[in-house]
Coordinates of C-alpha atoms in Angstrom, one line a residue:
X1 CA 89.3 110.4 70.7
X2 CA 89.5 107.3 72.9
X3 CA 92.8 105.1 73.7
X4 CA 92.4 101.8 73.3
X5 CA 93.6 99.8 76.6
X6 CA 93.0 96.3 78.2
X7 CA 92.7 95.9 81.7
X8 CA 94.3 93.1 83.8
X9 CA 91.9 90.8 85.8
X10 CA 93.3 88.1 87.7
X11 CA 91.7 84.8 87.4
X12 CA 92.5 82.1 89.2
X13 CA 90.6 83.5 92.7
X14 CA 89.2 80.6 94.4
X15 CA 85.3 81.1 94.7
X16 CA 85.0 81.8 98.3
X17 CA 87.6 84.5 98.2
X18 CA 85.2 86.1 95.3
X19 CA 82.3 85.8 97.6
X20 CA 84.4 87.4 100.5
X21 CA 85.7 89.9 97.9
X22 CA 81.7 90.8 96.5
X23 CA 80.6 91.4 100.2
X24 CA 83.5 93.8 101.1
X25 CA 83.5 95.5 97.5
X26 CA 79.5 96.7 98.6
X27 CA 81.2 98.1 102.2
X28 CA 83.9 99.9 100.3
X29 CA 81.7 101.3 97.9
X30 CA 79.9 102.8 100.4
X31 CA 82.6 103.7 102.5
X32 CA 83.8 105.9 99.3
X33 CA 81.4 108.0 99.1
X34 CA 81.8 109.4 102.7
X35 CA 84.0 112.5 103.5
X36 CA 87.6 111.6 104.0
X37 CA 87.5 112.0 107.7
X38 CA 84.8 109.5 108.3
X39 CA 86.8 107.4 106.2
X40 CA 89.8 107.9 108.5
X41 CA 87.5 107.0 111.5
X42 CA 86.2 103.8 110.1
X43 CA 89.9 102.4 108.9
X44 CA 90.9 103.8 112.7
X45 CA 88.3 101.3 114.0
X46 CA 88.7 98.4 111.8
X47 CA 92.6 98.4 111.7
X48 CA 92.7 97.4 115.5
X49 CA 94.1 94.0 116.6
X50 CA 95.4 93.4 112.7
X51 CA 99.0 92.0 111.8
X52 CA 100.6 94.1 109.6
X53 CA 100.3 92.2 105.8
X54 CA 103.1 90.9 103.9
X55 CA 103.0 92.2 100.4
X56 CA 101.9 88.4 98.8
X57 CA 98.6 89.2 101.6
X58 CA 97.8 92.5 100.2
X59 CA 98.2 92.1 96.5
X60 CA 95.7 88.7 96.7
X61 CA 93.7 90.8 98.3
X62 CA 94.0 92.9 95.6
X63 CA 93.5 90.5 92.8
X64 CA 90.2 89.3 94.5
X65 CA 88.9 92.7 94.0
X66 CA 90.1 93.1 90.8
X67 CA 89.0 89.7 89.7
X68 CA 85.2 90.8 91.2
X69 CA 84.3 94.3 89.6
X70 CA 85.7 95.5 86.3
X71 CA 85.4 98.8 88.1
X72 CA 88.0 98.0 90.2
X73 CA 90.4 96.7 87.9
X74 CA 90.2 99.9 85.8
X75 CA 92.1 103.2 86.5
X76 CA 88.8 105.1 87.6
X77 CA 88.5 102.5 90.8
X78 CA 91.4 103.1 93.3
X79 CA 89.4 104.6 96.0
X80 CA 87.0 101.7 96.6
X81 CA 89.9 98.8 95.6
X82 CA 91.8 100.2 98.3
X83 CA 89.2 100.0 100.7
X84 CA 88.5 97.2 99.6
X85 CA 91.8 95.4 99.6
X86 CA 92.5 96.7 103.4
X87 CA 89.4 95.6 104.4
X88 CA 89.7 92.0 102.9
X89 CA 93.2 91.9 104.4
X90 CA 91.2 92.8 107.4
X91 CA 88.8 89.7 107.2
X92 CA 92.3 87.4 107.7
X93 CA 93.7 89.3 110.5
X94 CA 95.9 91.2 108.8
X95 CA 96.1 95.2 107.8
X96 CA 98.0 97.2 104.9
X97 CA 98.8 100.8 104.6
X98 CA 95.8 102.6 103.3
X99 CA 97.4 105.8 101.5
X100 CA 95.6 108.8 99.6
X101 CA 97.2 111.5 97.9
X102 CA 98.4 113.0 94.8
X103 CA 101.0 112.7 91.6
X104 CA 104.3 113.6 92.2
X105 CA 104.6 114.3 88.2
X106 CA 102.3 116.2 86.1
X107 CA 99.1 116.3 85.5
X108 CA 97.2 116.7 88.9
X109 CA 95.6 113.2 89.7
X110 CA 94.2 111.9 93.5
X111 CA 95.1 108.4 93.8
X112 CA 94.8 105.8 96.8
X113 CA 96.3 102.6 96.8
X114 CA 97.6 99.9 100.1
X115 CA 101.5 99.8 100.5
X116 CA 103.8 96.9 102.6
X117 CA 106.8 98.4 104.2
X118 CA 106.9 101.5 101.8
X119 CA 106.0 100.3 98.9
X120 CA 102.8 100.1 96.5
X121 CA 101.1 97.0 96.2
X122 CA 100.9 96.0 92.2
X123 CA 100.8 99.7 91.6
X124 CA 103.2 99.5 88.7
X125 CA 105.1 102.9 89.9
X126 CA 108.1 103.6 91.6
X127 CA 107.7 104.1 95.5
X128 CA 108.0 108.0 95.3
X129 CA 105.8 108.3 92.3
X130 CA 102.8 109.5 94.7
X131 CA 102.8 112.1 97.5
X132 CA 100.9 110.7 100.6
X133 CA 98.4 112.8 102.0
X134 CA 96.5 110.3 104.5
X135 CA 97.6 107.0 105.8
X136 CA 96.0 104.7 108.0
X137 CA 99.0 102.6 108.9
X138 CA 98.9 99.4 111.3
X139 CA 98.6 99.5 114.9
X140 CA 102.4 98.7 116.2
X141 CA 101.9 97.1 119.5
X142 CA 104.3 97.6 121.8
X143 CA 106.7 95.0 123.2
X144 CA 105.8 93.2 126.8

């Protein structure tokens, strides 16, 4: 039996950030189907020389992605709109959290999502609902 459901897609996104959003939607789609630690290497790389992102940076970020792939938007898509939404946050100079792990509550379910300060960008869940198992936080640079 199916559950009927609607997903949310943002419109609005002004066309160049769609084009921007398309072009890193292929790199993250790739980048999902590699092993976890590769992953962690290529966030390690790309991370360096970002800002940290306010939340209103991630989640338009976000929305782009969404507003590009139905795939994304829907509950099956987290790993590459993650990737996705760090690396387009990337493209302005700016990086979120990129977090992977796991339900705190039953059933069993592997999530990834971007987080500002703690808490999960446009999730929808509380900030403890997930346990993290790998972050790729960014750089803090140290003061002169």
């Amino acid at each position: 039996m199916t559950t009927p459901s609607a997903l949310h897609r943002p419109t609005g996104v002004p066309f160049t950030r769609r084009l921007a959003a398309r072009f890193v939607l292929c790199v993250a789609v790739f980048l999902s189907l590699l092993p976890p630690r590769r992953i962690r290497a290529v966030l390690d790389v790309v991370r360096r020389g970002a800002a940290p992102a306010t939340a209103a940076q991630a989640k338009s970020a976000r929305d782009a992605l969404c507003a590009v792939s139905l795939f994304c938007a829907g509950p099956r898509g987290c790993l590459p709109r993650s990737l996705g939404t760090a690396l387009l946050c990337r493209l302005r100079g700016t990086w979120p959290t990129w977090c992977t792990g796991v339900r705190v509550v039953p059933p069993f379910t592997a999530h990834a999502w971007v987080e500002v300060d703690g808490h999960p960008v446009d999730e929808g869940v509380p900030d403890d609902y997930f346990s993290r198992l790998m972050t790729v936080p960014p750089v803090r640079r140290a003061p002169r």
